[in-house]
Tab-separated table of N, CA and C in Angstrom:
chain	number	residue	atom	x	y	z
U	255	MET	N	12.503	-1.272	-3.375
U	255	MET	CA	11.848	-0.401	-4.340
U	255	MET	C	10.827	-1.205	-5.159
U	256	ILE	N	9.680	-0.632	-5.373
U	256	ILE	CA	8.620	-1.277	-6.148
U	256	ILE	C	8.772	-0.870	-7.611
U	257	ASN	N	8.696	-1.844	-8.499
U	257	ASN	CA	8.767	-1.555	-9.927
U	257	ASN	C	7.462	-0.937	-10.395
U	258	LYS	N	7.558	-0.112	-11.442
U	258	LYS	CA	6.370	0.461	-12.049
U	258	LYS	C	5.494	-0.638	-12.632
U	259	ASP	N	4.214	-0.429	-12.622
U	259	ASP	CA	3.260	-1.370	-13.191
U	259	ASP	C	3.328	-1.275	-14.718
U	260	TYR	N	3.669	-2.382	-15.376
U	260	TYR	CA	3.785	-2.402	-16.830
U	260	TYR	C	2.503	-1.924	-17.503
U	261	ARG	N	1.350	-2.163	-16.874
U	261	ARG	CA	0.078	-1.799	-17.486
U	261	ARG	C	-0.037	-0.290	-17.653
U	262	GLN	N	0.496	0.452	-16.691
U	262	GLN	CA	0.386	1.901	-16.751
U	262	GLN	C	1.145	2.447	-17.961
U	263	ASP	N	2.325	1.874	-18.260
U	263	ASP	CA	3.075	2.309	-19.436
U	263	ASP	C	2.349	1.942	-20.729
U	264	LEU	N	1.736	0.754	-20.774
U	264	LEU	CA	1.003	0.362	-21.982
U	264	LEU	C	-0.184	1.289	-22.226
U	265	VAL	N	-0.931	1.590	-21.181
U	265	VAL	CA	-2.086	2.487	-21.320
U	265	VAL	C	-1.610	3.893	-21.685
U	266	SER	N	-0.517	4.332	-21.101
U	266	SER	CA	0.041	5.647	-21.457
U	266	SER	C	0.370	5.694	-22.936
U	267	ASP	N	0.974	4.615	-23.451
U	267	ASP	CA	1.312	4.548	-24.871
U	267	ASP	C	0.057	4.694	-25.728
U	268	PHE	N	-1.008	3.981	-25.361
U	268	PHE	CA	-2.274	4.086	-26.094
U	268	PHE	C	-2.825	5.506	-26.023
U	269	MET	N	-2.820	6.096	-24.831
U	269	MET	CA	-3.396	7.433	-24.655
U	269	MET	C	-2.613	8.492	-25.434
U	270	VAL	N	-1.293	8.374	-25.448
U	270	VAL	CA	-0.472	9.342	-26.188
U	270	VAL	C	-0.689	9.160	-27.688
U	271	LYS	N	-0.625	7.915	-28.159
U	271	LYS	CA	-0.845	7.657	-29.590
U	271	LYS	C	-2.262	8.029	-29.996
U	272	GLY	N	-3.209	7.865	-29.069
U	272	GLY	CA	-4.607	8.181	-29.343
U	272	GLY	C	-4.966	9.631	-29.106
U	273	LYS	N	-3.965	10.457	-28.839
U	273	LYS	CA	-4.147	11.897	-28.649
U	273	LYS	C	-5.139	12.222	-27.529
U	274	GLN	N	-5.150	11.356	-26.496
U	274	GLN	CA	-5.972	11.601	-25.323
U	274	GLN	C	-5.157	12.229	-24.200
U	275	TRP	N	-3.818	12.228	-24.370
U	275	TRP	CA	-2.936	12.742	-23.324
U	275	TRP	C	-1.579	13.013	-23.948
U	276	ASP	N	-0.883	14.029	-23.441
U	276	ASP	CA	0.455	14.337	-23.963
U	276	ASP	C	1.552	13.582	-23.221
U	277	GLY	N	1.185	12.791	-22.229
U	277	GLY	CA	2.151	12.016	-21.469
U	277	GLY	C	2.730	12.749	-20.276
U	278	GLU	N	2.352	14.023	-20.106
U	278	GLU	CA	2.925	14.813	-19.016
U	278	GLU	C	1.894	15.612	-18.229
U	279	THR	N	0.997	16.280	-18.933
U	279	THR	CA	0.053	17.183	-18.292
U	279	THR	C	-0.943	16.394	-17.454
U	280	LEU	N	-1.076	16.776	-16.197
U	280	LEU	CA	-1.989	16.089	-15.295
U	280	LEU	C	-3.264	16.900	-15.109
U	281	LEU	N	-4.364	16.211	-14.874
U	281	LEU	CA	-5.626	16.887	-14.584
U	281	LEU	C	-5.528	17.576	-13.230
U	282	SER	N	-6.236	18.673	-13.094
U	282	SER	CA	-6.236	19.377	-11.817
U	282	SER	C	-7.416	18.918	-10.968
U	283	SER	N	-7.336	19.216	-9.695
U	283	SER	CA	-8.452	18.869	-8.807
U	283	SER	C	-9.511	19.969	-8.804
U	284	THR	N	-9.255	21.057	-9.506
U	284	THR	CA	-10.267	22.093	-9.751
U	284	THR	C	-10.377	22.227	-11.272
U	285	PRO	N	-11.136	21.334	-11.895
U	285	PRO	CA	-11.113	21.216	-13.354
U	285	PRO	C	-11.774	22.372	-14.086
U	286	ASN	N	-11.131	22.752	-15.207
U	286	ASN	CA	-11.790	23.651	-16.152
U	286	ASN	C	-12.774	22.797	-16.961
U	287	GLN	N	-13.469	23.382	-17.911
U	287	GLN	CA	-14.514	22.650	-18.644
U	287	GLN	C	-13.944	21.466	-19.415
U	288	GLN	N	-12.800	21.647	-20.060
U	288	GLN	CA	-12.192	20.552	-20.823
U	288	GLN	C	-11.792	19.407	-19.893
U	289	GLU	N	-11.207	19.726	-18.756
U	289	GLU	CA	-10.833	18.688	-17.799
U	289	GLU	C	-12.074	17.990	-17.233
U	290	LEU	N	-13.124	18.747	-16.987
U	290	LEU	CA	-14.366	18.150	-16.496
U	290	LEU	C	-14.890	17.130	-17.501
U	291	GLU	N	-14.809	17.457	-18.776
U	291	GLU	CA	-15.255	16.513	-19.807
U	291	GLU	C	-14.402	15.247	-19.781
U	292	THR	N	-13.113	15.388	-19.517
U	292	THR	CA	-12.235	14.221	-19.410
U	292	THR	C	-12.618	13.378	-18.198
U	293	TYR	N	-12.872	14.021	-17.061
U	293	TYR	CA	-13.315	13.287	-15.875
U	293	TYR	C	-14.635	12.557	-16.157
U	294	LYS	N	-15.550	13.218	-16.825
U	294	LYS	CA	-16.836	12.598	-17.131
U	294	LYS	C	-16.664	11.407	-18.077
U	295	LEU	N	-15.767	11.536	-19.068
U	295	LEU	CA	-15.495	10.419	-19.967
U	295	LEU	C	-14.949	9.236	-19.175
U	296	ARG	N	-14.039	9.492	-18.251
U	296	ARG	CA	-13.457	8.404	-17.453
U	296	ARG	C	-14.524	7.734	-16.583
U	297	LEU	N	-15.466	8.519	-16.045
U	297	LEU	CA	-16.579	7.925	-15.298
U	297	LEU	C	-17.414	7.025	-16.207
U	298	LYS	N	-17.722	7.515	-17.418
U	298	LYS	CA	-18.524	6.739	-18.354
U	298	LYS	C	-17.818	5.441	-18.752
U	299	LEU	N	-16.525	5.527	-19.049
U	299	LEU	CA	-15.779	4.330	-19.436
U	299	LEU	C	-15.728	3.329	-18.290
U	300	SER	N	-15.543	3.820	-17.091
U	300	SER	CA	-15.477	2.946	-15.918
U	300	SER	C	-16.804	2.223	-15.701
U	301	ILE	N	-17.892	2.945	-15.797
U	301	ILE	CA	-19.197	2.324	-15.553
U	301	ILE	C	-19.561	1.370	-16.699
U	302	GLU	N	-19.182	1.712	-17.938
U	302	GLU	CA	-19.434	0.814	-19.067
U	302	GLU	C	-18.721	-0.521	-18.860
U	303	GLU	N	-17.470	-0.476	-18.408
U	303	GLU	CA	-16.718	-1.715	-18.179
U	303	GLU	C	-17.306	-2.499	-17.011
U	304	THR	N	-17.758	-1.811	-15.983
U	304	THR	CA	-18.397	-2.495	-14.853
U	304	THR	C	-19.648	-3.223	-15.314
U	305	PHE	N	-20.440	-2.580	-16.148
U	305	PHE	CA	-21.668	-3.217	-16.614
U	305	PHE	C	-21.388	-4.352	-17.594
U	306	GLU	N	-20.224	-4.342	-18.260
U	306	GLU	CA	-19.840	-5.497	-19.078
U	306	GLU	C	-19.651	-6.726	-18.196
U	307	LEU	N	-19.191	-6.514	-16.972
U	307	LEU	CA	-19.053	-7.623	-16.031
U	307	LEU	C	-20.430	-8.194	-15.682
U	308	PHE	N	-21.408	-7.320	-15.475
U	308	PHE	CA	-22.775	-7.783	-15.217
U	308	PHE	C	-23.271	-8.620	-16.398
U	309	GLU	N	-23.028	-8.122	-17.626
U	309	GLU	CA	-23.448	-8.865	-18.819
U	309	GLU	C	-22.795	-10.237	-18.881
U	310	ALA	N	-21.536	-10.317	-18.465
U	310	ALA	CA	-20.786	-11.565	-18.532
U	310	ALA	C	-21.208	-12.565	-17.458
U	311	MET	N	-21.894	-12.090	-16.423
U	311	MET	CA	-22.262	-12.967	-15.308
U	311	MET	C	-23.758	-13.271	-15.239
U	312	LEU	N	-24.531	-12.675	-16.139
U	312	LEU	CA	-25.983	-12.864	-16.128
U	312	LEU	C	-26.467	-13.327	-17.491
U	313	THR	N	-27.653	-13.919	-17.520
U	313	THR	CA	-28.255	-14.221	-18.813
U	313	THR	C	-28.550	-12.897	-19.508
U	314	GLU	N	-28.676	-12.961	-20.811
U	314	GLU	CA	-28.980	-11.747	-21.566
U	314	GLU	C	-30.284	-11.126	-21.082
U	315	ARG	N	-31.272	-11.957	-20.853
U	315	ARG	CA	-32.580	-11.487	-20.398
U	315	ARG	C	-32.487	-10.810	-19.025
U	316	ALA	N	-31.788	-11.444	-18.090
U	316	ALA	CA	-31.653	-10.870	-16.744
U	316	ALA	C	-30.922	-9.529	-16.806
U	317	TYR	N	-29.869	-9.461	-17.629
U	317	TYR	CA	-29.135	-8.199	-17.743
U	317	TYR	C	-30.052	-7.107	-18.286
U	318	LYS	N	-30.733	-7.407	-19.383
U	318	LYS	CA	-31.608	-6.398	-19.993
U	318	LYS	C	-32.712	-5.963	-19.036
U	319	ASP	N	-33.330	-6.910	-18.363
U	319	ASP	CA	-34.434	-6.591	-17.457
U	319	ASP	C	-33.986	-5.791	-16.237
U	320	LYS	N	-32.834	-6.122	-15.685
U	320	LYS	CA	-32.431	-5.546	-14.407
U	320	LYS	C	-31.439	-4.383	-14.513
U	321	PHE	N	-30.585	-4.371	-15.559
U	321	PHE	CA	-29.466	-3.433	-15.508
U	321	PHE	C	-29.290	-2.524	-16.720
U	322	GLU	N	-29.787	-2.897	-17.880
U	322	GLU	CA	-29.538	-2.093	-19.083
U	322	GLU	C	-30.023	-0.651	-18.926
U	323	ASN	N	-31.228	-0.471	-18.405
U	323	ASN	CA	-31.757	0.891	-18.222
U	323	ASN	C	-30.980	1.671	-17.166
U	324	ILE	N	-30.468	0.963	-16.168
U	324	ILE	CA	-29.673	1.638	-15.126
U	324	ILE	C	-28.425	2.243	-15.740
U	325	LEU	N	-27.740	1.493	-16.613
U	325	LEU	CA	-26.545	2.020	-17.274
U	325	LEU	C	-26.883	3.253	-18.098
U	326	ASN	N	-27.971	3.202	-18.858
U	326	ASN	CA	-28.362	4.367	-19.665
U	326	ASN	C	-28.657	5.578	-18.784
U	327	THR	N	-29.320	5.356	-17.658
U	327	THR	CA	-29.621	6.455	-16.733
U	327	THR	C	-28.342	7.030	-16.140
U	328	ILE	N	-27.435	6.160	-15.718
U	328	ILE	CA	-26.172	6.630	-15.141
U	328	ILE	C	-25.397	7.447	-16.166
U	329	ASN	N	-25.292	6.964	-17.399
U	329	ASN	CA	-24.566	7.710	-18.438
U	329	ASN	C	-25.197	9.069	-18.700
U	330	SER	N	-26.508	9.131	-18.672
U	330	SER	CA	-27.206	10.405	-18.850
U	330	SER	C	-26.893	11.361	-17.694
U	331	GLU	N	-26.891	10.822	-16.490
U	331	GLU	CA	-26.582	11.646	-15.318
U	331	GLU	C	-25.134	12.132	-15.349
U	332	ILE	N	-24.217	11.276	-15.763
U	332	ILE	CA	-22.811	11.684	-15.876
U	332	ILE	C	-22.687	12.836	-16.861
U	333	ALA	N	-23.359	12.722	-18.003
U	333	ALA	CA	-23.292	13.776	-19.024
U	333	ALA	C	-23.787	15.112	-18.497
U	334	SER	N	-24.695	15.080	-17.529
U	334	SER	CA	-25.283	16.333	-17.036
U	334	SER	C	-24.517	16.954	-15.863
U	335	ILE	N	-23.431	16.334	-15.422
U	335	ILE	CA	-22.666	16.890	-14.295
U	335	ILE	C	-22.067	18.232	-14.688
U	336	SER	N	-22.249	19.216	-13.836
U	336	SER	CA	-21.705	20.556	-14.082
U	336	SER	C	-20.459	20.766	-13.229
U	337	SER	N	-19.720	21.806	-13.543
U	337	SER	CA	-18.506	22.100	-12.769
U	337	SER	C	-18.836	22.414	-11.314
U	338	GLU	N	-20.023	22.969	-11.050
U	338	GLU	CA	-20.432	23.260	-9.680
U	338	GLU	C	-20.668	21.981	-8.878
U	339	GLN	N	-20.980	20.897	-9.567
U	339	GLN	CA	-21.246	19.628	-8.892
U	339	GLN	C	-19.986	18.777	-8.711
U	340	ALA	N	-18.928	19.131	-9.403
U	340	ALA	CA	-17.702	18.335	-9.345
U	340	ALA	C	-16.870	18.734	-8.130
U	341	GLU	N	-16.401	17.729	-7.417
U	341	GLU	CA	-15.455	17.930	-6.314
U	341	GLU	C	-14.434	16.799	-6.419
U	342	ILE	N	-13.317	17.098	-7.045
U	342	ILE	CA	-12.306	16.091	-7.346
U	342	ILE	C	-11.416	15.887	-6.117
U	343	LYS	N	-11.390	14.644	-5.646
U	343	LYS	CA	-10.579	14.284	-4.471
U	343	LYS	C	-9.572	13.228	-4.910
U	344	PRO	N	-8.358	13.657	-5.301
U	344	PRO	CA	-7.381	12.718	-5.871
U	344	PRO	C	-7.063	11.507	-4.998
U	345	VAL	N	-6.929	11.669	-3.701
U	345	VAL	CA	-6.597	10.533	-2.844
U	345	VAL	C	-7.767	9.550	-2.801
U	346	ASP	N	-8.990	10.052	-2.778
U	346	ASP	CA	-10.165	9.179	-2.791
U	346	ASP	C	-10.297	8.458	-4.144
U	347	ILE	N	-9.954	9.150	-5.229
U	347	ILE	CA	-9.959	8.513	-6.551
U	347	ILE	C	-8.912	7.400	-6.572
U	348	PHE	N	-7.726	7.697	-6.050
U	348	PHE	CA	-6.652	6.711	-5.976
U	348	PHE	C	-7.111	5.479	-5.207
U	349	ASP	N	-7.744	5.703	-4.060
U	349	ASP	CA	-8.263	4.604	-3.242
U	349	ASP	C	-9.249	3.751	-4.045
U	350	SER	N	-10.161	4.391	-4.743
U	350	SER	CA	-11.155	3.666	-5.534
U	350	SER	C	-10.496	2.856	-6.649
U	351	LEU	N	-9.549	3.455	-7.353
U	351	LEU	CA	-8.888	2.758	-8.454
U	351	LEU	C	-8.109	1.539	-7.967
U	352	VAL	N	-7.392	1.694	-6.858
U	352	VAL	CA	-6.631	0.569	-6.309
U	352	VAL	C	-7.590	-0.521	-5.832
U	353	ASP	N	-8.662	-0.123	-5.159
U	353	ASP	CA	-9.651	-1.109	-4.695
U	353	ASP	C	-10.283	-1.857	-5.869
U	354	GLN	N	-10.599	-1.141	-6.949
U	354	GLN	CA	-11.171	-1.795	-8.128
U	354	GLN	C	-10.189	-2.799	-8.724
U	355	ASP	N	-8.915	-2.417	-8.810
U	355	ASP	CA	-7.899	-3.352	-9.290
U	355	ASP	C	-7.855	-4.594	-8.412
U	356	TYR	N	-7.870	-4.382	-7.113
U	356	TYR	CA	-7.789	-5.491	-6.166
U	356	TYR	C	-8.963	-6.457	-6.333
U	357	VAL	N	-10.156	-5.896	-6.435
U	357	VAL	CA	-11.360	-6.718	-6.616
U	357	VAL	C	-11.303	-7.449	-7.959
U	358	ASN	N	-10.925	-6.750	-9.015
U	358	ASN	CA	-10.874	-7.363	-10.343
U	358	ASN	C	-9.832	-8.471	-10.405
U	359	ILE	N	-8.659	-8.239	-9.833
U	359	ILE	CA	-7.614	-9.265	-9.848
U	359	ILE	C	-8.035	-10.447	-8.982
U	360	GLY	N	-8.747	-10.180	-7.888
U	360	GLY	CA	-9.265	-11.271	-7.071
U	360	GLY	C	-10.204	-12.173	-7.850
U	361	LEU	N	-11.116	-11.590	-8.636
U	361	LEU	CA	-12.021	-12.389	-9.457
U	361	LEU	C	-11.233	-13.148	-10.524
U	362	ALA	N	-10.242	-12.492	-11.119
U	362	ALA	CA	-9.403	-13.161	-12.116
U	362	ALA	C	-8.700	-14.370	-11.496
U	363	ASN	N	-8.196	-14.224	-10.281
U	363	ASN	CA	-7.536	-15.343	-9.595
U	363	ASN	C	-8.500	-16.504	-9.396
U	364	LEU	N	-9.721	-16.179	-8.961
U	364	LEU	CA	-10.719	-17.228	-8.731
U	364	LEU	C	-11.072	-17.986	-10.012
U	365	LEU	N	-10.907	-17.333	-11.153
U	365	LEU	CA	-11.206	-17.962	-12.445
U	365	LEU	C	-9.950	-18.482	-13.143
U	366	GLY	N	-8.763	-18.273	-12.539
U	366	GLY	CA	-7.505	-18.721	-13.138
U	366	GLY	C	-7.116	-17.946	-14.378
U	367	LEU	N	-7.501	-16.670	-14.449
U	367	LEU	CA	-7.241	-15.855	-15.633
U	367	LEU	C	-5.867	-15.200	-15.553
U	368	ASP	N	-5.106	-15.294	-16.630
U	368	ASP	CA	-3.786	-14.667	-16.708
U	368	ASP	C	-3.978	-13.218	-17.155
U	369	MET	N	-4.006	-12.310	-16.196
U	369	MET	CA	-4.300	-10.909	-16.491
U	369	MET	C	-3.226	-10.253	-17.364
U	370	LYS	N	-1.974	-10.635	-17.175
U	370	LYS	CA	-0.917	-10.033	-17.988
U	370	LYS	C	-1.105	-10.399	-19.460
U	371	ALA	N	-1.358	-11.685	-19.730
U	371	ALA	CA	-1.587	-12.112	-21.114
U	371	ALA	C	-2.835	-11.443	-21.696
U	372	GLY	N	-3.897	-11.353	-20.905
U	372	GLY	CA	-5.120	-10.698	-21.365
U	372	GLY	C	-4.911	-9.222	-21.628
U	373	PHE	N	-4.180	-8.575	-20.740
U	373	PHE	CA	-3.932	-7.145	-20.897
U	373	PHE	C	-3.126	-6.876	-22.168
U	374	GLN	N	-2.126	-7.712	-22.422
U	374	GLN	CA	-1.318	-7.537	-23.624
U	374	GLN	C	-2.146	-7.752	-24.894
U	375	GLU	N	-3.079	-8.688	-24.861
U	375	GLU	CA	-3.959	-8.923	-26.006
U	375	GLU	C	-4.865	-7.717	-26.250
U	376	VAL	N	-5.416	-7.163	-25.192
U	376	VAL	CA	-6.280	-5.979	-25.325
U	376	VAL	C	-5.458	-4.778	-25.802
U	377	GLN	N	-4.228	-4.643	-25.321
U	377	GLN	CA	-3.364	-3.547	-25.772
U	377	GLN	C	-3.136	-3.640	-27.281
U	378	HIS	N	-2.829	-4.836	-27.770
U	378	HIS	CA	-2.624	-5.038	-29.210
U	378	HIS	C	-3.885	-4.622	-29.984
U	379	SER	N	-5.036	-5.027	-29.484
U	379	SER	CA	-6.305	-4.674	-30.123
U	379	SER	C	-6.542	-3.165	-30.090
U	380	ASN	N	-6.324	-2.558	-28.927
U	380	ASN	CA	-6.554	-1.110	-28.799
U	380	ASN	C	-5.681	-0.314	-29.759
U	381	LEU	N	-4.429	-0.724	-29.921
U	381	LEU	CA	-3.545	0.000	-30.835
U	381	LEU	C	-3.976	-0.155	-32.283
U	382	SER	N	-4.752	-1.185	-32.592
U	382	SER	CA	-5.235	-1.374	-33.968
U	382	SER	C	-6.410	-0.450	-34.291
U	383	LYS	N	-6.907	0.302	-33.328
U	383	LYS	CA	-8.034	1.212	-33.549
U	383	LYS	C	-7.659	2.436	-34.382
U	384	PHE	N	-6.376	2.741	-34.489
U	384	PHE	CA	-5.941	4.027	-35.028
U	384	PHE	C	-5.950	4.167	-36.536
U	385	GLY	N	-6.223	3.146	-37.273
U	385	GLY	CA	-6.284	3.271	-38.720
U	385	GLY	C	-4.902	3.191	-39.349
U	386	PRO	N	-4.852	3.075	-40.681
U	386	PRO	CA	-3.576	2.871	-41.373
U	386	PRO	C	-2.588	4.032	-41.198
U	387	GLU	N	-3.095	5.215	-40.994
U	387	GLU	CA	-2.214	6.377	-40.813
U	387	GLU	C	-1.865	6.597	-39.343
U	388	GLY	N	-2.413	5.761	-38.469
U	388	GLY	CA	-2.153	5.909	-37.037
U	388	GLY	C	-2.912	7.063	-36.397
U	389	ILE	N	-3.977	7.503	-37.048
U	389	ILE	CA	-4.741	8.660	-36.568
U	389	ILE	C	-6.046	8.167	-35.934
U	390	PRO	N	-6.294	8.577	-34.689
U	390	PRO	CA	-7.526	8.140	-34.035
U	390	PRO	C	-8.752	8.909	-34.508
U	391	THR	N	-9.908	8.258	-34.392
U	391	THR	CA	-11.205	8.884	-34.595
U	391	THR	C	-11.911	8.812	-33.251
U	392	PHE	N	-12.616	9.899	-32.896
U	392	PHE	CA	-13.213	9.981	-31.571
U	392	PHE	C	-14.737	10.006	-31.622
U	393	ARG	N	-15.339	9.398	-30.602
U	393	ARG	CA	-16.762	9.550	-30.335
U	393	ARG	C	-16.950	10.976	-29.832
U	394	GLU	N	-18.171	11.493	-29.828
U	394	GLU	CA	-18.413	12.882	-29.423
U	394	GLU	C	-17.928	13.190	-28.011
U	395	ASP	N	-17.835	12.177	-27.145
U	395	ASP	CA	-17.379	12.418	-25.775
U	395	ASP	C	-15.874	12.214	-25.603
U	396	GLY	N	-15.165	11.876	-26.696
U	396	GLY	CA	-13.716	11.744	-26.632
U	396	GLY	C	-13.194	10.322	-26.621
U	397	LYS	N	-14.070	9.328	-26.566
U	397	LYS	CA	-13.614	7.934	-26.595
U	397	LYS	C	-13.063	7.616	-27.986
U	398	VAL	N	-11.932	6.894	-28.033
U	398	VAL	CA	-11.350	6.485	-29.311
U	398	VAL	C	-12.226	5.399	-29.922
U	399	LEU	N	-12.599	5.595	-31.190
U	399	LEU	CA	-13.422	4.625	-31.907
U	399	LEU	C	-12.551	3.644	-32.681
U	400	LYS	N	-13.115	2.508	-33.020
U	400	LYS	CA	-12.419	1.476	-33.779
U	400	LYS	C	-12.452	1.836	-35.260
U	401	ASP	N	-11.278	1.877	-35.894
U	401	ASP	CA	-11.218	2.088	-37.342
U	401	ASP	C	-11.491	0.748	-38.005
U	402	PRO	N	-12.585	0.624	-38.787
U	402	PRO	CA	-12.949	-0.676	-39.363
U	402	PRO	C	-11.903	-1.224	-40.342
U	403	ARG	N	-11.015	-0.368	-40.837
U	403	ARG	CA	-9.988	-0.828	-41.782
U	403	ARG	C	-8.853	-1.573	-41.083
U	404	THR	N	-8.632	-1.278	-39.801
U	404	THR	CA	-7.461	-1.847	-39.126
U	404	THR	C	-7.773	-2.550	-37.808
U	405	TYR	N	-8.964	-2.336	-37.282
U	405	TYR	CA	-9.259	-2.857	-35.942
U	405	TYR	C	-9.265	-4.380	-35.922
U	406	VAL	N	-8.601	-4.925	-34.916
U	406	VAL	CA	-8.576	-6.365	-34.677
U	406	VAL	C	-9.151	-6.603	-33.292
U	407	GLU	N	-10.246	-7.370	-33.234
U	407	GLU	CA	-10.876	-7.721	-31.956
U	407	GLU	C	-9.861	-8.447	-31.084
U	408	PRO	N	-9.851	-8.185	-29.789
U	408	PRO	CA	-8.966	-8.989	-28.936
U	408	PRO	C	-9.481	-10.427	-28.887
U	409	ASN	N	-8.570	-11.361	-29.028
U	409	ASN	CA	-8.964	-12.768	-29.024
U	409	ASN	C	-8.714	-13.343	-27.631
U	410	LEU	N	-9.529	-12.910	-26.688
U	410	LEU	CA	-9.357	-13.351	-25.309
U	410	LEU	C	-9.719	-14.817	-25.131
U	411	ALA	N	-10.558	-15.353	-25.997
U	411	ALA	CA	-10.884	-16.780	-25.915
U	411	ALA	C	-9.626	-17.611	-26.167
U	412	GLU	N	-8.827	-17.201	-27.126
U	412	GLU	CA	-7.580	-17.911	-27.425
U	412	GLU	C	-6.574	-17.747	-26.288
U	413	VAL	N	-6.466	-16.545	-25.760
U	413	VAL	CA	-5.575	-16.310	-24.624
U	413	VAL	C	-6.025	-17.164	-23.447
U	414	TYR	N	-7.321	-17.234	-23.235
U	414	TYR	CA	-7.888	-18.040	-22.145
U	414	TYR	C	-7.519	-19.519	-22.303
U	415	LYS	N	-7.615	-20.017	-23.530
U	415	LYS	CA	-7.295	-21.430	-23.782
U	415	LYS	C	-5.809	-21.726	-23.580
U	416	LYS	N	-4.948	-20.779	-23.947
U	416	LYS	CA	-3.499	-21.016	-23.936
U	416	LYS	C	-2.841	-20.767	-22.590
U	417	SER	N	-3.487	-20.039	-21.726
U	417	SER	CA	-2.801	-19.670	-20.490
U	417	SER	C	-3.776	-19.697	-19.324
U	418	SER	N	-3.207	-19.830	-18.163
U	418	SER	CA	-4.007	-19.687	-16.963
U	418	SER	C	-3.095	-19.244	-15.836
U	419	TYR	N	-3.670	-18.593	-14.877
U	419	TYR	CA	-2.917	-18.101	-13.743
U	419	TYR	C	-2.943	-19.143	-12.637
U	420	THR	N	-1.783	-19.399	-12.070
U	420	THR	CA	-1.707	-20.197	-10.853
U	420	THR	C	-0.776	-19.483	-9.887
U	421	TYR	N	-1.136	-19.503	-8.657
U	421	TYR	CA	-0.365	-18.827	-7.617
U	421	TYR	C	0.914	-19.613	-7.327
U	422	THR	N	2.030	-18.927	-7.353
U	422	THR	CA	3.319	-19.585	-7.094
U	422	THR	C	4.012	-18.988	-5.873
U	423	GLY	N	3.328	-18.162	-5.153
U	423	GLY	CA	3.932	-17.528	-3.987
U	423	GLY	C	4.454	-16.148	-4.318
U	424	PHE	N	4.698	-15.408	-3.298
U	424	PHE	CA	5.176	-14.034	-3.473
U	424	PHE	C	6.686	-14.030	-3.468
U	425	ASN	N	7.279	-13.501	-4.516
U	425	ASN	CA	8.745	-13.474	-4.624
U	425	ASN	C	9.290	-12.154	-4.152
């Protein structure tokens, strides 16, 4: 039997506390307007994180010259997707998500990055977004915003210095 991925429970905790999900209701493959907006938000968040990787691997000038406008165009196009244009294929989405994890973990391995330690640091930071009352504030598209009174930046530089991943074999 395969154990559940600890990351999924941590993200679920954030989403429930952040009022982005009730912990039970699943999106349908024939989305209503509210579900379509959730799918579009997830596309935007995914592409934003992908472009952060470009920023991290290129000079500031190269990123701005080659990719900054592309991200803005993609986000604009995502915002304009209509329900008639959406065709949700859960198995294909699953394939993409698993492949992205595989590619990302592969790069982390090549850099000796301890993903579990990094993920836990980001989780701590994300939970600090909710403000002193634990109430989230949202961007117009539904993304949880950082409450300046409580938000703590993730200190990945410190995690990077203190830990590293080394392969010890498959147990």
